[in-house]
Every structure is written in C-alpha cells, then in structure tokens.
Coordinates of C-alpha atoms and ligand atoms in Angstrom, one line a residue:
Chain Q
M1 CA 28.1 87.8 108.7
I2 CA 26.6 85.7 111.8
R3 CA 23.0 85.4 112.5
L4 CA 21.3 84.0 115.5
E5 CA 17.5 83.8 115.4
N6 CA 15.5 83.1 118.7
V7 CA 18.6 80.1 119.3
H8 CA 17.2 77.9 122.5
K9 CA 19.4 75.3 124.2
S10 CA 19.1 73.2 126.7
F11 CA 20.8 70.1 128.5
G12 CA 18.4 68.1 129.6
D13 CA 15.9 70.0 131.6
L14 CA 17.8 73.0 132.4
E15 CA 17.4 75.5 129.9
V16 CA 20.6 77.5 129.1
L17 CA 20.1 79.7 126.4
K18 CA 16.1 81.3 126.0
G19 CA 15.7 82.8 123.0
I20 CA 18.7 84.7 122.2
N21 CA 18.7 87.1 118.9
L22 CA 22.2 88.3 117.5
H23 CA 23.3 90.0 114.7
V24 CA 27.1 90.5 114.5
K25 CA 28.1 92.3 111.3
E26 CA 31.7 91.9 109.2
G27 CA 34.1 93.2 110.4
E28 CA 32.8 93.6 113.8
K29 CA 34.0 93.4 117.3
V30 CA 31.6 91.8 119.9
V31 CA 32.2 91.5 123.8
I32 CA 30.1 89.0 125.5
I33 CA 29.9 89.7 129.4
G34 CA 27.6 87.8 132.0
P35 CA 27.6 86.5 135.5
S36 CA 29.4 82.7 135.3
G37 CA 26.7 79.7 134.5
S38 CA 24.9 82.8 132.4
G39 CA 25.3 80.9 129.0
K40 CA 28.0 82.8 127.9
S41 CA 30.5 79.9 126.3
T42 CA 26.7 77.9 125.3
L43 CA 26.1 81.1 123.2
I44 CA 29.4 81.4 121.1
R45 CA 29.6 77.4 121.0
C46 CA 26.3 77.5 119.0
M47 CA 28.0 79.7 116.9
N48 CA 30.4 77.4 115.2
Y49 CA 27.8 74.3 116.6
L50 CA 30.1 72.9 119.3
E51 CA 26.5 73.1 120.7
E52 CA 23.6 72.4 118.9
P53 CA 20.8 74.4 119.5
T54 CA 17.6 72.9 120.5
S55 CA 16.0 75.5 118.5
G56 CA 16.0 78.3 116.2
K57 CA 18.6 79.0 113.5
V58 CA 22.2 80.2 113.3
Y59 CA 23.6 81.9 109.9
I60 CA 27.2 81.9 108.9
H61 CA 27.6 84.8 106.0
N62 CA 23.7 83.1 104.9
H63 CA 24.8 79.3 105.8
L64 CA 21.8 78.1 107.7
M65 CA 24.4 75.9 110.1
S66 CA 23.0 72.7 110.9
R67 CA 24.7 69.4 111.9
S68 CA 26.0 68.4 109.2
R69 CA 27.3 71.1 107.6
R70 CA 29.5 72.1 110.6
A71 CA 32.6 70.9 109.4
F72 CA 32.3 72.7 106.4
I73 CA 31.1 76.2 107.7
N74 CA 34.0 75.9 110.3
K75 CA 36.2 75.1 107.6
I76 CA 36.0 78.1 105.8
H77 CA 34.6 80.7 108.0
S78 CA 35.6 80.6 111.7
S79 CA 38.1 80.1 114.3
M80 CA 38.1 79.6 117.8
V81 CA 40.3 80.1 120.7
F82 CA 39.5 78.4 124.0
Q83 CA 40.0 79.2 127.6
Q84 CA 42.3 76.2 127.8
F85 CA 44.3 76.1 124.7
N86 CA 43.8 73.2 123.6
L87 CA 46.4 72.9 121.3
Y88 CA 47.3 69.1 119.9
P89 CA 49.9 67.3 122.4
H90 CA 51.4 65.3 120.2
M91 CA 52.6 67.8 118.0
T92 CA 54.9 70.4 117.8
V93 CA 53.6 74.0 118.1
L94 CA 54.5 74.4 113.8
D95 CA 52.7 71.0 113.4
N96 CA 49.7 72.6 115.4
L97 CA 49.4 75.5 113.3
T98 CA 49.8 73.1 109.9
L99 CA 47.4 70.5 110.9
A100 CA 44.4 72.3 109.1
P101 CA 45.9 74.2 106.1
V102 CA 47.3 71.1 104.8
K103 CA 44.5 68.9 105.9
L104 CA 41.9 70.5 105.4
K105 CA 42.9 73.4 102.9
K106 CA 45.1 71.5 101.0
I107 CA 47.8 73.9 101.4
P108 CA 51.0 72.0 100.6
R109 CA 53.5 71.6 103.4
K110 CA 56.1 74.1 102.5
E111 CA 53.8 77.2 101.8
A112 CA 52.0 76.5 105.1
E113 CA 54.9 76.3 107.2
Q114 CA 55.7 79.6 105.6
T115 CA 52.5 81.3 106.2
A116 CA 52.7 79.4 110.2
M117 CA 56.0 81.2 110.9
G118 CA 54.5 84.1 110.0
Y119 CA 52.1 83.9 112.2
L120 CA 54.1 82.9 115.1
K121 CA 56.5 85.6 114.8
R122 CA 53.3 88.5 114.8
V123 CA 52.9 86.8 118.3
G124 CA 56.0 86.7 119.1
L125 CA 56.6 83.1 119.7
E126 CA 58.8 82.0 116.3
E127 CA 61.2 80.2 118.7
K128 CA 59.1 77.6 119.6
A129 CA 58.2 76.6 116.5
H130 CA 59.7 72.8 116.9
V131 CA 59.1 72.7 120.6
Y132 CA 55.9 70.5 121.8
P133 CA 52.8 72.4 123.3
T134 CA 53.3 71.0 126.8
T135 CA 56.7 72.2 127.4
L136 CA 55.4 76.2 127.5
S137 CA 53.6 78.7 129.7
G138 CA 49.9 79.2 129.7
G139 CA 50.5 82.7 128.1
Q140 CA 53.1 81.3 125.5
Q141 CA 50.5 78.8 124.9
Q142 CA 47.4 80.6 124.5
R143 CA 49.2 83.1 121.7
I144 CA 50.5 79.6 120.2
A145 CA 46.4 79.0 120.0
I146 CA 45.7 82.4 118.4
A147 CA 48.4 81.7 115.7
R148 CA 46.6 78.1 114.5
A149 CA 43.2 80.0 114.6
L150 CA 44.9 82.5 112.1
T151 CA 46.7 80.3 110.1
M152 CA 43.2 78.9 108.9
Q153 CA 42.8 82.6 107.4
N154 CA 39.3 82.8 108.4
R155 CA 37.4 86.2 108.8
I156 CA 35.5 85.0 112.4
I157 CA 37.5 84.2 115.5
F158 CA 35.8 83.4 118.6
F159 CA 37.3 83.6 122.2
D160 CA 35.7 82.0 125.2
E161 CA 37.1 83.5 128.1
P162 CA 40.8 83.1 126.5
T163 CA 43.0 84.7 129.6
S164 CA 40.9 83.1 132.6
A165 CA 43.1 80.5 133.1
L166 CA 46.1 82.2 132.8
D167 CA 48.6 83.2 135.9
P168 CA 48.1 87.3 136.2
E169 CA 51.5 87.8 135.0
M170 CA 50.4 86.4 131.7
V171 CA 47.0 87.7 130.9
Q172 CA 48.2 91.0 129.4
E173 CA 50.6 89.1 126.7
V174 CA 47.6 87.4 125.6
L175 CA 45.3 90.7 125.5
D176 CA 48.1 92.3 123.7
V177 CA 47.8 89.9 120.6
M178 CA 44.7 90.4 120.5
I179 CA 44.2 93.9 120.6
E180 CA 46.8 94.1 117.9
L181 CA 44.4 91.5 115.9
S182 CA 41.5 93.7 116.7
H183 CA 42.8 96.6 114.7
E184 CA 42.2 94.3 111.6
K185 CA 39.2 96.0 110.1
N186 CA 37.9 92.7 108.0
F187 CA 38.0 90.4 111.1
T188 CA 35.2 89.7 113.0
M189 CA 36.0 88.9 116.6
V190 CA 33.7 87.9 119.3
V191 CA 35.2 87.4 123.0
V192 CA 33.7 86.2 125.8
T193 CA 35.8 88.0 129.2
H194 CA 35.6 89.6 131.9
E195 CA 38.3 92.0 131.2
M196 CA 36.7 95.0 131.1
G197 CA 39.5 97.0 130.0
F198 CA 40.0 95.0 126.9
A199 CA 36.6 95.2 126.2
R200 CA 36.4 98.9 126.5
E201 CA 39.7 99.4 124.2
V202 CA 38.4 96.9 121.8
A203 CA 34.5 96.7 121.1
D204 CA 32.3 98.0 119.2
R205 CA 29.4 96.5 121.0
I206 CA 28.9 94.6 124.3
V207 CA 26.4 92.2 124.8
F208 CA 25.4 91.2 128.2
V209 CA 23.5 87.9 128.7
D210 CA 22.1 86.8 132.4
G211 CA 19.7 84.1 132.6
G212 CA 20.2 82.8 129.2
V213 CA 19.1 85.9 127.6
I214 CA 20.4 88.9 126.2
L215 CA 19.8 91.8 129.0
E216 CA 21.6 95.2 127.4
E217 CA 23.8 95.5 124.6
G218 CA 25.4 98.8 123.5
T219 CA 28.7 100.6 122.9
P220 CA 31.3 100.5 125.7
E221 CA 30.4 104.0 126.0
H222 CA 27.0 103.3 127.2
F223 CA 28.3 100.5 129.2
F224 CA 30.5 101.9 131.2
T225 CA 28.9 105.4 131.8
N226 CA 24.6 104.9 131.5
P227 CA 23.9 101.0 132.1
Q228 CA 20.3 100.8 131.9
N229 CA 19.3 97.3 133.3
E230 CA 19.6 96.7 136.8
R231 CA 21.2 93.2 136.7
T232 CA 23.7 95.2 134.1
K233 CA 24.7 97.7 137.0
A234 CA 25.2 95.3 139.6
F235 CA 27.3 93.2 137.3
L236 CA 29.2 96.0 136.5
S237 CA 29.8 97.2 139.8
K238 CA 30.7 93.9 141.2
I239 CA 33.2 93.8 138.8
I240 CA 35.1 97.2 138.0
R241 CA 36.8 97.6 141.1
Chain T
M1 CA 72.8 7.9 138.4
S2 CA 69.9 9.7 140.2
E3 CA 66.9 10.6 138.8
I4 CA 67.7 13.9 138.6
Q5 CA 70.6 13.8 136.7
G6 CA 68.6 12.0 134.0
S7 CA 66.6 14.6 133.8
L8 CA 69.1 17.1 133.8
K9 CA 70.2 14.9 130.4
M10 CA 67.2 16.1 128.9
I11 CA 68.3 19.8 129.1
T12 CA 71.7 19.5 127.9
N13 CA 70.5 17.1 125.1
G14 CA 70.5 19.6 121.9
S15 CA 67.5 18.8 119.9
V16 CA 65.4 18.8 123.1
L17 CA 66.6 22.1 124.3
L18 CA 66.3 23.0 120.7
Y19 CA 62.9 22.0 120.4
L20 CA 61.7 24.1 123.8
I21 CA 63.4 26.5 122.7
K22 CA 61.3 26.6 119.3
G23 CA 58.4 26.1 121.3
L24 CA 59.0 30.0 123.0
G25 CA 59.5 31.2 119.6
F26 CA 56.1 30.4 118.5
T27 CA 54.8 31.4 122.0
V28 CA 56.2 34.7 121.8
V29 CA 55.0 35.3 118.0
I30 CA 51.4 34.2 118.9
A31 CA 51.2 36.6 121.9
V32 CA 52.9 39.5 119.8
F33 CA 50.5 38.2 116.9
A34 CA 47.4 38.2 118.8
V35 CA 48.0 41.5 120.4
L36 CA 48.8 43.1 117.4
L37 CA 45.6 41.6 115.3
G38 CA 43.4 42.2 118.3
L39 CA 44.3 46.3 118.8
V40 CA 43.0 46.4 114.9
I41 CA 39.9 44.4 115.9
G42 CA 40.0 46.0 119.4
T43 CA 40.4 49.4 117.8
I44 CA 37.7 49.4 115.6
L45 CA 35.4 47.4 118.3
A46 CA 36.3 50.5 120.6
L47 CA 35.6 53.3 118.0
A48 CA 31.9 51.9 117.8
R49 CA 31.0 50.9 120.9
N50 CA 31.7 54.8 121.7
Y51 CA 30.9 56.9 118.7
C52 CA 28.2 55.1 116.6
T53 CA 25.8 56.7 118.7
S54 CA 23.6 58.0 116.2
K55 CA 20.2 56.2 115.1
K56 CA 21.7 54.8 111.5
T57 CA 24.9 53.6 113.1
V58 CA 23.7 52.8 117.1
I59 CA 23.3 49.2 115.7
F60 CA 27.2 48.8 115.1
K61 CA 27.7 49.9 119.0
W62 CA 25.0 47.2 120.3
L63 CA 26.9 44.5 118.7
S64 CA 30.3 45.7 119.3
T65 CA 29.1 45.9 122.9
A66 CA 27.8 42.4 122.8
Y67 CA 30.8 41.3 121.4
I68 CA 33.0 42.6 124.1
E69 CA 30.9 41.8 127.0
I70 CA 30.7 38.5 125.8
F71 CA 34.3 37.9 125.3
R72 CA 35.8 39.5 128.5
N73 CA 33.3 37.7 130.7
T74 CA 33.9 34.5 130.1
P75 CA 36.9 32.2 129.7
L76 CA 39.5 31.8 127.0
M77 CA 39.3 28.1 127.5
L78 CA 35.9 27.5 126.2
W79 CA 36.7 29.4 123.1
I80 CA 39.6 27.5 122.2
F81 CA 37.4 24.2 122.9
I82 CA 34.5 25.8 120.7
G83 CA 37.3 26.5 118.2
L84 CA 38.7 23.0 118.2
V85 CA 35.1 21.7 117.4
Y86 CA 33.3 24.7 115.1
F87 CA 36.4 26.4 113.6
P88 CA 37.2 25.9 110.0
S89 CA 40.1 23.4 109.9
V90 CA 42.7 25.5 107.4
N91 CA 44.8 23.4 105.0
V92 CA 48.2 24.8 104.7
S93 CA 51.0 24.3 102.1
A94 CA 53.3 21.1 102.5
G95 CA 56.3 23.9 102.1
F96 CA 54.6 26.1 104.4
S97 CA 54.2 23.0 107.4
K98 CA 57.9 21.9 106.5
A99 CA 59.2 25.6 107.3
L100 CA 57.6 25.7 110.2
G101 CA 58.6 22.2 111.0
L102 CA 54.8 21.2 112.2
S103 CA 52.7 19.0 110.6
R104 CA 49.7 19.9 108.8
T105 CA 47.4 18.7 110.9
E106 CA 48.9 20.0 113.8
I107 CA 48.9 23.5 112.2
A108 CA 45.1 23.9 111.1
L109 CA 44.7 22.8 115.2
L110 CA 47.1 25.3 116.1
I111 CA 45.1 28.3 114.0
K112 CA 41.7 27.3 115.9
G113 CA 43.5 28.0 118.8
I114 CA 45.3 31.2 117.9
I115 CA 41.9 32.4 116.0
A116 CA 40.0 31.6 120.0
L117 CA 43.1 34.0 121.3
V118 CA 42.5 36.7 119.3
L119 CA 38.3 36.8 119.6
F120 CA 39.5 36.8 122.8
T121 CA 42.7 39.1 123.4
S122 CA 40.6 41.4 121.0
S123 CA 38.0 42.2 123.6
V124 CA 39.9 42.7 126.4
I125 CA 42.3 45.4 124.1
A126 CA 39.0 47.0 123.0
E127 CA 38.3 48.2 126.3
I128 CA 42.2 49.2 126.6
V129 CA 41.5 51.3 123.7
R130 CA 38.4 52.6 124.9
G131 CA 40.0 53.9 128.3
G132 CA 42.6 55.7 126.4
L133 CA 40.1 57.4 124.1
N134 CA 37.7 58.3 127.2
S135 CA 41.0 59.8 128.6
I136 CA 41.1 62.5 125.5
P137 CA 40.0 65.7 126.7
K138 CA 37.2 67.0 125.2
G139 CA 39.0 70.0 124.5
Q140 CA 40.6 68.2 121.7
F141 CA 37.7 67.1 119.9
E142 CA 36.1 70.6 120.0
A143 CA 39.6 72.5 118.5
A144 CA 39.3 69.6 116.0
Y145 CA 35.6 70.5 114.9
S146 CA 36.3 74.4 115.3
Q147 CA 38.9 73.8 112.8
G148 CA 36.7 72.5 110.5
F149 CA 37.5 68.2 111.2
G150 CA 35.0 66.4 111.1
I151 CA 34.7 63.3 113.1
V152 CA 36.9 60.6 111.1
R153 CA 39.4 62.8 110.9
T154 CA 39.2 64.3 114.2
L155 CA 39.7 60.5 115.7
T156 CA 42.5 59.6 112.9
L157 CA 44.8 62.6 113.2
I158 CA 44.2 63.9 116.6
V159 CA 42.3 61.7 119.0
L160 CA 44.0 58.3 118.1
P161 CA 47.5 59.4 117.9
Q162 CA 47.3 60.2 121.4
T163 CA 45.5 57.1 122.7
F164 CA 47.8 54.9 121.4
R165 CA 50.6 56.7 122.5
N166 CA 49.1 57.1 125.6
I167 CA 48.5 53.0 126.5
I168 CA 51.7 51.4 125.1
P169 CA 52.3 50.4 128.9
T170 CA 49.1 48.9 129.0
L171 CA 49.3 47.4 125.4
L172 CA 52.8 46.1 127.0
S173 CA 51.1 44.7 129.7
Q174 CA 48.6 42.9 128.1
V175 CA 51.7 41.0 125.8
I176 CA 52.5 39.6 128.8
T177 CA 49.2 38.4 129.9
T178 CA 48.3 37.1 126.5
V179 CA 52.0 35.2 126.3
K180 CA 50.4 33.0 129.5
D181 CA 47.6 33.1 127.8
T182 CA 49.1 31.2 125.0
S183 CA 49.5 27.8 127.1
Y184 CA 46.1 27.4 127.0
I185 CA 46.4 26.3 123.2
A186 CA 48.4 23.3 124.9
N187 CA 45.6 21.7 125.2
I188 CA 44.7 20.9 121.8
A189 CA 48.2 21.5 119.6
V190 CA 51.6 20.8 120.4
A191 CA 53.6 23.9 119.3
E192 CA 53.7 26.6 121.8
L193 CA 56.0 25.7 125.0
L194 CA 53.9 24.6 127.3
G195 CA 52.8 22.1 125.1
R196 CA 55.8 21.0 123.9
T197 CA 56.9 21.0 127.5
F198 CA 53.9 18.4 128.5
Q199 CA 55.3 16.4 124.5
V200 CA 58.8 16.0 126.3
I201 CA 57.5 15.1 129.4
Q202 CA 55.7 12.0 128.0
I203 CA 58.5 10.7 126.1
S204 CA 61.3 11.7 128.6
P205 CA 62.4 8.3 129.0
R206 CA 64.0 8.1 125.6
Y207 CA 66.5 10.9 126.8
T208 CA 66.9 9.9 130.5
G209 CA 68.0 6.3 130.2
F210 CA 64.9 5.3 132.5
T211 CA 62.5 3.0 131.8
S212 CA 59.6 5.3 133.0
Q213 CA 59.2 8.7 134.1
N214 CA 60.0 10.0 137.0
V215 CA 58.6 13.2 138.9
S216 CA 62.2 15.1 138.6
D217 CA 61.2 15.2 134.9
V218 CA 58.7 17.0 135.6
F219 CA 60.5 19.2 138.2
V220 CA 63.4 20.0 135.8
L221 CA 61.1 20.2 131.9
C222 CA 58.3 22.7 133.9
G223 CA 61.4 24.8 136.1
L224 CA 62.7 25.0 132.5
A225 CA 59.7 26.3 131.0
C226 CA 58.9 28.6 133.9
V227 CA 62.9 30.4 133.3
M228 CA 61.7 30.9 130.1
Y229 CA 57.8 32.5 130.0
F230 CA 60.1 34.4 133.5
A231 CA 62.9 35.7 131.4
I232 CA 60.3 36.6 128.5
N233 CA 57.5 38.2 130.9
F234 CA 59.7 40.4 133.5
T235 CA 61.8 41.7 131.1
L236 CA 58.5 43.4 129.2
S237 CA 57.4 44.1 133.1
C238 CA 60.5 46.0 133.4
I239 CA 60.2 47.8 130.3
V240 CA 56.6 48.6 131.8
R241 CA 57.4 50.3 134.5
R242 CA 59.9 52.3 133.1
L243 CA 57.3 53.7 130.5
Q244 CA 55.0 54.2 133.5
K245 CA 57.5 55.8 135.9
P246 CA 55.8 59.8 135.5
K247 CA 58.2 62.0 133.1
V248 CA 60.1 64.4 134.8
R249 CA 58.6 67.8 133.5
K250 CA 61.4 70.4 132.0
P251 CA 60.6 73.3 134.5
V252 CA 58.1 76.0 132.8
S253 CA 59.3 79.1 131.6
V254 CA 57.8 82.6 131.8
Ligands
ADP1 N1 27.3 69.7 128.2 C1 26.5 70.5 129.2 N2 25.8 69.9 129.9 C2 25.1 69.8 130.4 N3 25.2 71.2 131.4 C3 25.9 72.4 131.0 C4 26.7 72.3 129.9 N4 27.5 73.2 129.4 C5 27.1 74.1 130.2 N5 26.1 73.6 131.0 C6 25.5 74.2 131.8 O1 24.6 75.5 131.3 C7 24.7 77.1 131.9 C8 25.5 77.7 131.7 O2 26.7 77.2 131.3 P1 27.8 78.2 130.1 O3 27.6 78.6 128.8 O4 29.2 77.4 130.5 O5 28.1 79.3 131.5 P2 29.0 80.6 131.1 O6 30.2 80.5 129.9 O7 28.5 81.9 130.9 O8 30.2 80.8 133.0 C9 25.4 76.7 133.3 O9 24.9 76.3 134.3 C10 26.5 74.5 133.1 O10 26.4 74.3 134.1
MG2 MG1 32.0 80.0 129.8

C-alpha cells in the first residue's frame, strides 16, 4: 500500500531523514511516535510528497511517487489531516468538503453535497454546513477537516499531530472520530501523535522515530510492556505519566 | 467689479463647470481603468515572480522581477514623456472622438499617457498582490496539494480568492494614488481634471470680463480642482478606513 525505500531528506545541510524503510499494508493503522524535531512530520509528508525526498523511493499502491505525479496519486489514493486544520477560510464548511470532489473527481455538485452532509453527520457537525470555518472552535474545525479528508473517499488518510493544536477539552472529540474511523477495515491510517492512549487502542503497529531513523517498531503490546531500545524507553517514560 | 468676483463668474458659468466636471469624470475613469488593468497585469507579474521558480520557467520570474523593479523605481512622469515620443499613436474613429468630446489628436495623446500610467501602476499593484500572496499560510497550499490539486488550481481556487479579498483595502488606496497620478497626464494631453483646469486658466479672460488673467483665477480654479480631487479621494479613504477596521470576531463556542 505505502512503501518507503531508503528515504533520505535533507533541508540544506540538515539531514532530517537518514534512510527510512517502511511498508504500510492495506488497512493497517500505523502510529508514528518520537521526540519533537525527530523528523515525524517530514516522514509522513514524504508519503504524499508535500516534501520531496532527497533520495529514496516512495510507492503508493505500487505507483512510484514523483513531483509530477503527486497531484494524480494524492487525488486517487490519499488525504491528509493537519495539525493546523488548514480549512479554506473563504469557503463555507460545505464548500470546503465539496471543492475537491467536484473539481477533481468531477462528481456532480448535488451528489457531492449529499455525500458531504453524510460525513458532516458522521463527525457530528451537520448543522455547521453553511457557516465559515473560522467561526468554529478548534475541535470542530479539526472534525470538519477529517470530514473533508473523507469526502475524497480515498483509502489512505495521513494525520500529522491532529490534536496537538487543540485546547485539552477538545482533544477527545477529535480522537473519538479517529477511533471510530479506525474500525473501518479498509482504511489505511498513518498517524503522528503524542496521544499514547489512542496509539494503544488503535495502532496495529507503532513506529518510533528518533534522529531521522526508525529505532524500533512493533505492536502496542510490545511498546508499552517490553520496549527494547534505550531511547524508546527514555521517550516512553517521559511521555507516559 | 473685483478680480475675485470675475474669477468666480467662471465657475458659475455652466459650460465651464460642465467642462471641468467632465474632466473629473475622465480622471476617475482613467484611474479605475488603470487600476483594473493594472490588477490583471500585476497579478500575472506577481504570480510569475513568485512561482516561476523551476528551471524551465525561471526566465519569467526574472523578466517580471525586472519589469516590476524598473517601473517601481523610476518616476511616472519619465514614462509619460517616453510614451509621448515612442508609444504608437492610436487612431480612433471620428464617432468615438465625438462621443468623448475630444479631438482625435487629443485622444491619441491621452492614450499614450494612459499606457504609461497602466505600465507604471501594474508594477505597483504587482507588489501589492505579491504581498497578499505571501501572507497566505503555507498550510493552504499543503491542504490543496494533499487533496490532489496542482499548482494552477491551487492558485485559482484557493490562494488567489483569499489574496484578492485580503488586498481590497490596499487596492482602494491604490485607486486614490492613481487618481492623483492621472494629473501627470496634464503635461501631454487636455482631458482629465488638472489638464482642463490649466486650459481654463489660460483662457480665463473670456469668462471673467478682464483683459488679462488674474491671480484670483488660479486661486478659484485650482481651489475647485482641489475640492473635486478631495471629494473623490476622501470618500475612498473613508471606505478604506472602514474596511480596515478589525472585524469583531464572533465569540468561539465550544
Ligand atoms: N521546510 C523545512 N526547512 C528547514 N528545516 C526543516 C523544514 N521542515 C522541518 N525542518 C527541520 O527538520 C527537523 C525535523 O522536523 P519535523 O519533521 O517537523 O519534526 P517532528 O515532526 O518530529 O517534530 C527539525 O529540526 C526541523 O527544524
Ligand atoms: Mg511535527
């Protein structure tokens, strides 16, 4: 489904990813954890080519990613949810959800709107269809962003710290939506997060990244009871109170 | 009869007043036209300067950068004179000339002035648009790319609409500046307000009843021009100020 082969990424002299090999299977829920600045965002952003690797290969569904194929591959295979929501502020919530399906997938507007309303209902925000995103709380905006990701009906969803910009009381409402999504067998989810409770509940596999390499990976069971790497242990002891 | 009374007779003379009001009309139309066309050209320049960064397109970045910097850093008056000598003389139809109430030679000169004004104004607007583009958060591009939009539709559907909305006050301020800039055209053509004001001053004795011009003629006519420019621009300034007032955000509900 998603395959990274020896991916390196540098920003100028700073080498952020130092040879990442990762294979995410169809329907798998992978949670990426690691200290801040370790390269988690860069890693997940290489998967949909928001960052172009300096070297190495990224395959999505056996399509080799490239700069010129990014738009096409993202259109048919993946969606992304960002830390800062990144909703389009000049459009209503409903237009945010229908823009890509109508413009990219050529779905008739009426049909796209019906689909969008369905997803809004699913994230519990049907009544917000006609307001502008900036009038909503962070938690609501992030749920809208998840609904927007779903409207493309792609099988892969990337989440880059979706709850890190939220006030604490709004974290759970977003996690609840993500947990509900994780029950869908055919969704492939790659999630960067510091929410260990979520990771434990949802992850098929946890990947620990530090210093631009994958130091350890395994099931939540493995991670929370029997981590091997010293750095993993140190990280987990800091983050689990 | 005092000199000032003679001068005032000019602006109570219906045909003189109408002549000057038409001049104001030309001024406003030229300024709005220059800003609108400047917005089209300026947007293209701004997009080229900002986003033509790949090897194949970088030439457009350099061309547009050169254009913007050359026009922004040289006086408009210079380009009006260069235009007077080098820009083509456009021959309009007799009907058009009649409709505008300007001679065909006058129109040809006016068009040269307008071209210079548009070239100049588009360089200024290009930088306004670029400022707007640069203030759009990177996340907007990333959201669009992650959905599968390419650069063209990311710009047209997501980035430019937000950019234009954000720069409306600055563009209106530019209309104010351009209204004032139209007066440079008075140096080569008699159509807009200042050119016509000079024209009336030259022939003032026809209306004042005196045998030669008086200082008070200049005072009255320039005073009137002043009032007219002020009325237009002050109104625009008030609109700009209202638009720039920070909007009261609806309190966020949880
Ligand atoms: N566009 C960029 N330009 C330069 N440096 C960057 C850029 N993006 C990330 N970095 C650097 O790469 C390192 C890893 O960043 P990131 O992948 O965001 O880490 P994480 O998400 O794990 O906190 C950091 O040191 C960061 O400063
Ligand atoms: Mg990050």
